[in-house]
Amino acid sequence: MVLSLSTNMESRYIRVPKNRGEQVRRELIELEVIDKNLKIKREDDNVLIPVIRPIEGYETDLGDFEELIIVQSPAEILGFSPAYEQIGDIAIIDRHEPQAQKVAQVLLKQNRIKTVLQAETSVIGEYRTRSVSILAGERRTETLYKENECRYLLDLSKVYFTPRLSTERARIADQIQDGDTVVDMFSGVGPFSILIAKRFPGAHVIAIDKNPDAVRYLKENVKLNRVRNVEIREGDAREDLKGVSGADHVIMNLPHSAIEFLDAAFGVVKNGGVIHFYAISHEDDLFDGLLKKINGAAVLSGFHIVPLEKRIVRPYAPYQFNVCIDLQVLSSGVG
Ligand code: SAM
């Protein structure tokens, strides 16, 4: 039985139970149909043996078997693991990838990838964006990305975005309660704000970003996800949150410089509220130095802090990690 058909980078395999694998392999060698360029794959209680042509219909002594066609991964095709990230139907190849053109051609043949970009810079500047060049496919940098049952339209050359925070965004959303006020101080195109707003229609989410392009997409994404409880502000998180107070949660997802905005966060959070603070830390001191600095800022604002959770979100660079500390904020003299 042929299980699936695909037109791209496909390889044909015979699936048999593990305990018959060796016998079937020998018989396939006899038939001269083994694909010697590919490795045998293991899959639960079965093995998948690569073959160069259909077996079904031929007189064989193979007994029961399934014949299937599998789309090979880029690493299998290239013989090395290319460094790239897929966001919607666009792949971005790492700027240090030496064989970028070759990788681009392989990626373009993968399901769903319509455009291949290469990063020309790291994520830089106040708006945390990167320059990209178009290597292959449709000439565009805008894509639609789905995460945690939300959809985000975004332009990878104009706004910050990484799919690597999807679990982290869900983790923060899990801590919110309907009716909460949430301030997302560096919202980008809205992946924290919209997820929270969608899951908790009774929450009031204030999303602010300084990058006009990020705010334009944030507005689009609010419409796209049909949420009505996001208040959007374009501007500086320190200047333009004036008048906001009593937040149950404040999200500070600007890891390189969130520390400079703590006074603004203490200005909007309620007594007993929680700040989700992101930073980049060296592996030798992931949390202690950071907590000292945060505590110093808290004292200046008349608060003290209680760390509720400290966690590594993801590796960031050699010896460096993107970390998050969830901090409960209490007025000095309380708790
Ligand atoms: N939270 C979003 C996400 O997960 O995709 C975006 C995070 S990105 C690391 C940080 C965002 O902060 C960028 O969109 C940038 O434009 C914005 N930003 C930088 N400085 C800012 C400031 N002073 N006030 C408000 N937003 C700022």
Short mmCIF file of N, CA and C in Angstrom, two decimals, residues 123-244:
data_model
loop_
_atom_site.label_atom_id
_atom_site.label_comp_id
_atom_site.label_asym_id
_atom_site.label_seq_id
_atom_site.Cartn_x
_atom_site.Cartn_y
_atom_site.Cartn_z
N VAL A 123 20.36 40.56 14.92
CA VAL A 123 19.24 41.42 15.34
C VAL A 123 19.86 42.65 16.01
N ILE A 124 19.60 43.84 15.45
CA ILE A 124 20.31 45.02 15.94
C ILE A 124 19.37 46.21 16.14
N GLY A 125 19.91 47.20 16.84
CA GLY A 125 19.25 48.50 16.97
C GLY A 125 18.10 48.49 17.95
N GLU A 126 17.55 49.68 18.12
CA GLU A 126 16.46 49.87 19.08
C GLU A 126 15.25 48.99 18.75
N TYR A 127 14.97 48.83 17.47
CA TYR A 127 13.78 48.08 17.08
C TYR A 127 14.05 46.57 16.98
N ARG A 128 15.27 46.16 17.23
CA ARG A 128 15.65 44.74 17.23
C ARG A 128 15.29 44.05 15.89
N THR A 129 15.73 44.66 14.81
CA THR A 129 15.45 44.10 13.48
C THR A 129 16.75 43.63 12.83
N ARG A 130 16.64 42.91 11.72
CA ARG A 130 17.83 42.52 10.99
C ARG A 130 17.63 42.77 9.51
N SER A 131 18.73 43.10 8.84
CA SER A 131 18.66 43.26 7.38
C SER A 131 18.66 41.87 6.77
N VAL A 132 17.89 41.73 5.69
CA VAL A 132 17.84 40.42 5.01
C VAL A 132 17.98 40.64 3.52
N SER A 133 18.45 39.61 2.81
CA SER A 133 18.41 39.65 1.35
C SER A 133 17.58 38.47 0.88
N ILE A 134 16.97 38.63 -0.30
CA ILE A 134 16.15 37.54 -0.84
C ILE A 134 17.03 36.64 -1.69
N LEU A 135 17.12 35.35 -1.32
CA LEU A 135 17.99 34.43 -2.06
C LEU A 135 17.22 33.64 -3.12
N ALA A 136 15.98 33.28 -2.81
CA ALA A 136 15.25 32.41 -3.74
C ALA A 136 13.75 32.50 -3.48
N GLY A 137 12.98 32.22 -4.53
CA GLY A 137 11.52 32.16 -4.37
C GLY A 137 10.86 33.51 -4.58
N GLU A 138 9.65 33.63 -4.02
CA GLU A 138 8.88 34.87 -4.20
C GLU A 138 9.61 36.03 -3.56
N ARG A 139 9.57 37.19 -4.22
CA ARG A 139 10.34 38.33 -3.74
C ARG A 139 9.52 39.12 -2.73
N ARG A 140 9.49 38.61 -1.51
CA ARG A 140 8.76 39.32 -0.45
C ARG A 140 9.38 38.96 0.90
N THR A 141 9.08 39.80 1.88
CA THR A 141 9.59 39.56 3.24
C THR A 141 8.45 39.49 4.25
N GLU A 142 7.21 39.58 3.75
CA GLU A 142 6.04 39.51 4.64
C GLU A 142 5.49 38.09 4.64
N THR A 143 5.08 37.62 5.80
CA THR A 143 4.52 36.26 5.88
C THR A 143 3.45 36.20 6.96
N LEU A 144 2.69 35.11 6.92
CA LEU A 144 1.68 34.87 7.95
C LEU A 144 2.16 33.69 8.77
N TYR A 145 2.25 33.88 10.08
CA TYR A 145 2.81 32.85 10.96
C TYR A 145 1.76 32.45 11.99
N LYS A 146 1.64 31.15 12.24
CA LYS A 146 0.66 30.67 13.23
C LYS A 146 1.37 30.15 14.46
N GLU A 147 0.88 30.56 15.62
CA GLU A 147 1.50 30.10 16.87
C GLU A 147 0.43 30.10 17.97
N ASN A 148 0.41 29.06 18.76
CA ASN A 148 -0.52 28.99 19.89
C ASN A 148 -1.95 29.38 19.48
N GLU A 149 -2.37 28.88 18.32
CA GLU A 149 -3.71 29.14 17.79
C GLU A 149 -4.00 30.59 17.47
N CYS A 150 -2.96 31.39 17.31
CA CYS A 150 -3.13 32.78 16.85
C CYS A 150 -2.39 32.93 15.53
N ARG A 151 -2.76 33.98 14.77
CA ARG A 151 -2.10 34.22 13.48
C ARG A 151 -1.46 35.61 13.50
N TYR A 152 -0.26 35.68 12.96
CA TYR A 152 0.46 36.95 12.96
C TYR A 152 0.98 37.25 11.57
N LEU A 153 0.61 38.41 11.06
CA LEU A 153 1.19 38.90 9.81
C LEU A 153 2.39 39.74 10.21
N LEU A 154 3.50 39.57 9.53
CA LEU A 154 4.69 40.35 9.90
C LEU A 154 5.67 40.41 8.75
N ASP A 155 6.47 41.47 8.76
CA ASP A 155 7.50 41.65 7.74
C ASP A 155 8.85 41.43 8.41
N LEU A 156 9.53 40.39 7.96
CA LEU A 156 10.76 39.99 8.64
C LEU A 156 11.90 40.99 8.45
N SER A 157 11.74 41.93 7.54
CA SER A 157 12.79 42.94 7.36
C SER A 157 12.49 44.20 8.16
N LYS A 158 11.28 44.26 8.73
CA LYS A 158 10.88 45.53 9.38
C LYS A 158 10.60 45.40 10.88
N VAL A 159 10.35 44.16 11.35
CA VAL A 159 9.98 43.98 12.76
C VAL A 159 10.78 42.82 13.35
N TYR A 160 10.82 42.80 14.68
CA TYR A 160 11.43 41.66 15.38
C TYR A 160 10.45 40.50 15.36
N PHE A 161 10.96 39.31 15.13
CA PHE A 161 10.13 38.13 15.41
C PHE A 161 10.99 36.88 15.49
N THR A 162 10.70 36.04 16.49
CA THR A 162 11.30 34.71 16.52
C THR A 162 10.26 33.69 16.97
N PRO A 163 10.18 32.55 16.28
CA PRO A 163 9.26 31.51 16.73
C PRO A 163 9.80 30.78 17.95
N ARG A 164 11.05 31.06 18.31
CA ARG A 164 11.65 30.29 19.41
C ARG A 164 11.08 30.65 20.77
N LEU A 165 10.24 31.67 20.83
CA LEU A 165 9.65 32.04 22.12
C LEU A 165 8.23 31.52 22.28
N SER A 166 7.78 30.65 21.37
CA SER A 166 6.37 30.27 21.41
C SER A 166 6.00 29.58 22.73
N THR A 167 6.86 28.70 23.22
CA THR A 167 6.56 28.01 24.50
C THR A 167 6.57 29.02 25.64
N GLU A 168 7.50 29.96 25.58
CA GLU A 168 7.60 30.96 26.63
C GLU A 168 6.34 31.84 26.66
N ARG A 169 5.85 32.19 25.48
CA ARG A 169 4.64 33.02 25.43
C ARG A 169 3.46 32.27 26.04
N ALA A 170 3.38 30.97 25.75
CA ALA A 170 2.29 30.16 26.32
C ALA A 170 2.45 30.06 27.84
N ARG A 171 3.68 29.97 28.30
CA ARG A 171 3.94 29.87 29.75
C ARG A 171 3.46 31.14 30.47
N ILE A 172 3.71 32.29 29.87
CA ILE A 172 3.25 33.54 30.50
C ILE A 172 1.71 33.59 30.46
N ALA A 173 1.14 33.24 29.31
CA ALA A 173 -0.33 33.28 29.20
C ALA A 173 -0.99 32.38 30.26
N ASP A 174 -0.32 31.28 30.59
CA ASP A 174 -0.87 30.35 31.60
C ASP A 174 -0.98 31.00 32.98
N GLN A 175 -0.26 32.09 33.20
CA GLN A 175 -0.27 32.72 34.53
C GLN A 175 -1.32 33.82 34.66
N ILE A 176 -1.97 34.14 33.53
CA ILE A 176 -2.93 35.25 33.54
C ILE A 176 -4.31 34.73 33.95
N GLN A 177 -5.09 35.63 34.56
CA GLN A 177 -6.48 35.27 34.88
C GLN A 177 -7.41 36.24 34.19
N ASP A 178 -8.60 35.74 33.86
CA ASP A 178 -9.56 36.61 33.19
C ASP A 178 -9.83 37.81 34.11
N GLY A 179 -9.86 38.99 33.52
CA GLY A 179 -10.07 40.19 34.34
C GLY A 179 -8.77 40.91 34.66
N ASP A 180 -7.62 40.25 34.44
CA ASP A 180 -6.33 40.89 34.74
C ASP A 180 -6.07 42.06 33.80
N THR A 181 -5.29 43.02 34.31
CA THR A 181 -4.72 44.05 33.43
C THR A 181 -3.27 43.65 33.16
N VAL A 182 -2.92 43.60 31.88
CA VAL A 182 -1.58 43.15 31.48
C VAL A 182 -0.94 44.25 30.65
N VAL A 183 0.28 44.63 31.00
CA VAL A 183 1.01 45.61 30.18
C VAL A 183 2.16 44.89 29.49
N ASP A 184 2.14 44.92 28.16
CA ASP A 184 3.20 44.29 27.35
C ASP A 184 4.07 45.45 26.85
N MET A 185 5.17 45.71 27.57
CA MET A 185 5.93 46.95 27.36
C MET A 185 6.69 47.01 26.04
N PHE A 186 6.99 45.86 25.47
CA PHE A 186 7.76 45.82 24.21
C PHE A 186 7.08 44.78 23.32
N SER A 187 5.91 45.13 22.83
CA SER A 187 4.98 44.11 22.32
C SER A 187 5.34 43.57 20.94
N GLY A 188 6.14 44.31 20.16
CA GLY A 188 6.37 43.88 18.78
C GLY A 188 5.04 43.75 18.05
N VAL A 189 4.90 42.70 17.24
CA VAL A 189 3.67 42.53 16.45
C VAL A 189 2.56 41.86 17.27
N GLY A 190 2.82 41.61 18.56
CA GLY A 190 1.75 41.20 19.46
C GLY A 190 1.68 39.75 19.91
N PRO A 191 2.76 38.95 19.81
CA PRO A 191 2.59 37.53 20.14
C PRO A 191 2.29 37.23 21.62
N PHE A 192 2.71 38.08 22.56
CA PHE A 192 2.28 37.88 23.95
C PHE A 192 0.87 38.46 24.12
N SER A 193 0.70 39.70 23.67
CA SER A 193 -0.56 40.43 23.91
C SER A 193 -1.77 39.73 23.31
N ILE A 194 -1.62 39.31 22.05
CA ILE A 194 -2.78 38.75 21.35
C ILE A 194 -3.14 37.38 21.91
N LEU A 195 -2.13 36.58 22.22
CA LEU A 195 -2.41 35.28 22.83
C LEU A 195 -3.19 35.45 24.13
N ILE A 196 -2.73 36.39 24.97
CA ILE A 196 -3.39 36.61 26.26
C ILE A 196 -4.80 37.15 26.05
N ALA A 197 -4.92 38.13 25.13
CA ALA A 197 -6.23 38.74 24.89
C ALA A 197 -7.23 37.72 24.35
N LYS A 198 -6.74 36.83 23.50
CA LYS A 198 -7.63 35.84 22.90
C LYS A 198 -8.08 34.81 23.93
N ARG A 199 -7.11 34.40 24.75
CA ARG A 199 -7.45 33.37 25.74
C ARG A 199 -8.31 33.92 26.88
N PHE A 200 -8.13 35.23 27.18
CA PHE A 200 -8.87 35.83 28.30
C PHE A 200 -9.61 37.07 27.83
N PRO A 201 -10.81 36.89 27.30
CA PRO A 201 -11.55 38.04 26.75
C PRO A 201 -11.86 39.10 27.82
N GLY A 202 -11.82 38.70 29.09
CA GLY A 202 -12.09 39.68 30.16
C GLY A 202 -10.84 40.42 30.60
N ALA A 203 -9.69 40.06 30.05
CA ALA A 203 -8.44 40.76 30.42
C ALA A 203 -8.37 42.07 29.65
N HIS A 204 -7.63 43.01 30.22
CA HIS A 204 -7.36 44.26 29.49
C HIS A 204 -5.86 44.30 29.23
N VAL A 205 -5.49 44.25 27.95
CA VAL A 205 -4.07 44.19 27.59
C VAL A 205 -3.66 45.52 26.99
N ILE A 206 -2.61 46.10 27.54
CA ILE A 206 -2.05 47.33 26.96
C ILE A 206 -0.74 46.95 26.29
N ALA A 207 -0.68 47.13 24.96
CA ALA A 207 0.50 46.72 24.20
C ALA A 207 1.16 47.97 23.64
N ILE A 208 2.46 48.11 23.92
CA ILE A 208 3.16 49.31 23.44
C ILE A 208 4.44 48.91 22.72
N ASP A 209 4.73 49.60 21.63
CA ASP A 209 5.99 49.40 20.93
C ASP A 209 6.38 50.71 20.26
N LYS A 210 7.70 50.91 20.14
CA LYS A 210 8.21 52.16 19.58
C LYS A 210 8.35 52.09 18.06
N ASN A 211 8.45 50.86 17.53
CA ASN A 211 8.67 50.69 16.08
C ASN A 211 7.32 50.85 15.35
N PRO A 212 7.17 51.89 14.53
CA PRO A 212 5.87 52.12 13.86
C PRO A 212 5.44 50.93 13.00
N ASP A 213 6.40 50.23 12.41
CA ASP A 213 6.03 49.05 11.60
C ASP A 213 5.48 47.94 12.48
N ALA A 214 6.09 47.75 13.64
CA ALA A 214 5.60 46.71 14.57
C ALA A 214 4.17 47.06 14.99
N VAL A 215 3.92 48.34 15.24
CA VAL A 215 2.58 48.76 15.69
C VAL A 215 1.56 48.59 14.55
N ARG A 216 2.00 48.89 13.32
CA ARG A 216 1.10 48.68 12.16
C ARG A 216 0.70 47.20 12.08
N TYR A 217 1.66 46.30 12.23
CA TYR A 217 1.33 44.86 12.18
C TYR A 217 0.53 44.44 13.43
N LEU A 218 0.86 45.02 14.55
CA LEU A 218 0.09 44.71 15.78
C LEU A 218 -1.40 45.02 15.55
N LYS A 219 -1.65 46.18 14.94
CA LYS A 219 -3.06 46.55 14.65
C LYS A 219 -3.71 45.54 13.71
N GLU A 220 -2.97 45.16 12.67
CA GLU A 220 -3.47 44.15 11.71
C GLU A 220 -3.78 42.85 12.45
N ASN A 221 -2.87 42.46 13.34
CA ASN A 221 -2.99 41.16 14.00
C ASN A 221 -4.12 41.12 15.02
N VAL A 222 -4.38 42.28 15.62
CA VAL A 222 -5.54 42.38 16.52
C VAL A 222 -6.82 42.08 15.72
N LYS A 223 -6.87 42.66 14.50
CA LYS A 223 -8.06 42.43 13.64
C LYS A 223 -8.10 40.96 13.19
N LEU A 224 -6.96 40.47 12.75
CA LEU A 224 -6.86 39.11 12.21
C LEU A 224 -7.33 38.07 13.24
N ASN A 225 -7.03 38.34 14.51
CA ASN A 225 -7.37 37.37 15.57
C ASN A 225 -8.66 37.73 16.28
N ARG A 226 -9.33 38.78 15.77
CA ARG A 226 -10.63 39.21 16.30
C ARG A 226 -10.62 39.39 17.82
N VAL A 227 -9.59 40.06 18.32
CA VAL A 227 -9.59 40.36 19.76
C VAL A 227 -9.98 41.83 19.95
N ARG A 228 -10.70 42.07 21.02
CA ARG A 228 -11.22 43.43 21.23
C ARG A 228 -10.65 44.07 22.49
N ASN A 229 -9.79 43.33 23.18
CA ASN A 229 -9.35 43.81 24.49
C ASN A 229 -7.87 44.17 24.53
N VAL A 230 -7.33 44.59 23.36
CA VAL A 230 -5.94 45.08 23.35
C VAL A 230 -5.95 46.58 23.08
N GLU A 231 -5.39 47.32 24.01
CA GLU A 231 -5.23 48.77 23.82
C GLU A 231 -3.83 48.99 23.26
N ILE A 232 -3.76 49.56 22.07
CA ILE A 232 -2.46 49.68 21.39
C ILE A 232 -1.88 51.09 21.57
N ARG A 233 -0.62 51.15 21.93
CA ARG A 233 0.06 52.45 22.01
C ARG A 233 1.34 52.40 21.21
N GLU A 234 1.55 53.40 20.40
CA GLU A 234 2.82 53.50 19.67
C GLU A 234 3.68 54.52 20.40
N GLY A 235 4.85 54.09 20.86
CA GLY A 235 5.70 55.05 21.54
C GLY A 235 6.69 54.38 22.45
N ASP A 236 7.27 55.20 23.32
CA ASP A 236 8.32 54.74 24.21
C ASP A 236 7.71 54.20 25.51
N ALA A 237 8.13 53.02 25.89
CA ALA A 237 7.53 52.38 27.06
C ALA A 237 7.75 53.20 28.34
N ARG A 238 8.77 54.04 28.34
CA ARG A 238 8.98 54.84 29.55
C ARG A 238 8.08 56.08 29.54
N GLU A 239 7.94 56.69 28.35
CA GLU A 239 7.19 57.95 28.25
C GLU A 239 5.69 57.74 28.12
N ASP A 240 5.31 56.73 27.37
CA ASP A 240 3.91 56.66 26.92
C ASP A 240 3.04 55.68 27.69
N LEU A 241 3.49 55.31 28.89
CA LEU A 241 2.61 54.49 29.74
C LEU A 241 2.08 55.33 30.89
N LYS A 242 2.30 56.63 30.77
CA LYS A 242 1.81 57.51 31.85
C LYS A 242 0.29 57.37 31.92
N GLY A 243 -0.22 57.38 33.13
CA GLY A 243 -1.68 57.22 33.28
C GLY A 243 -2.09 55.77 33.48
N VAL A 244 -1.16 54.84 33.21
CA VAL A 244 -1.49 53.42 33.41
C VAL A 244 -1.04 53.03 34.82
#
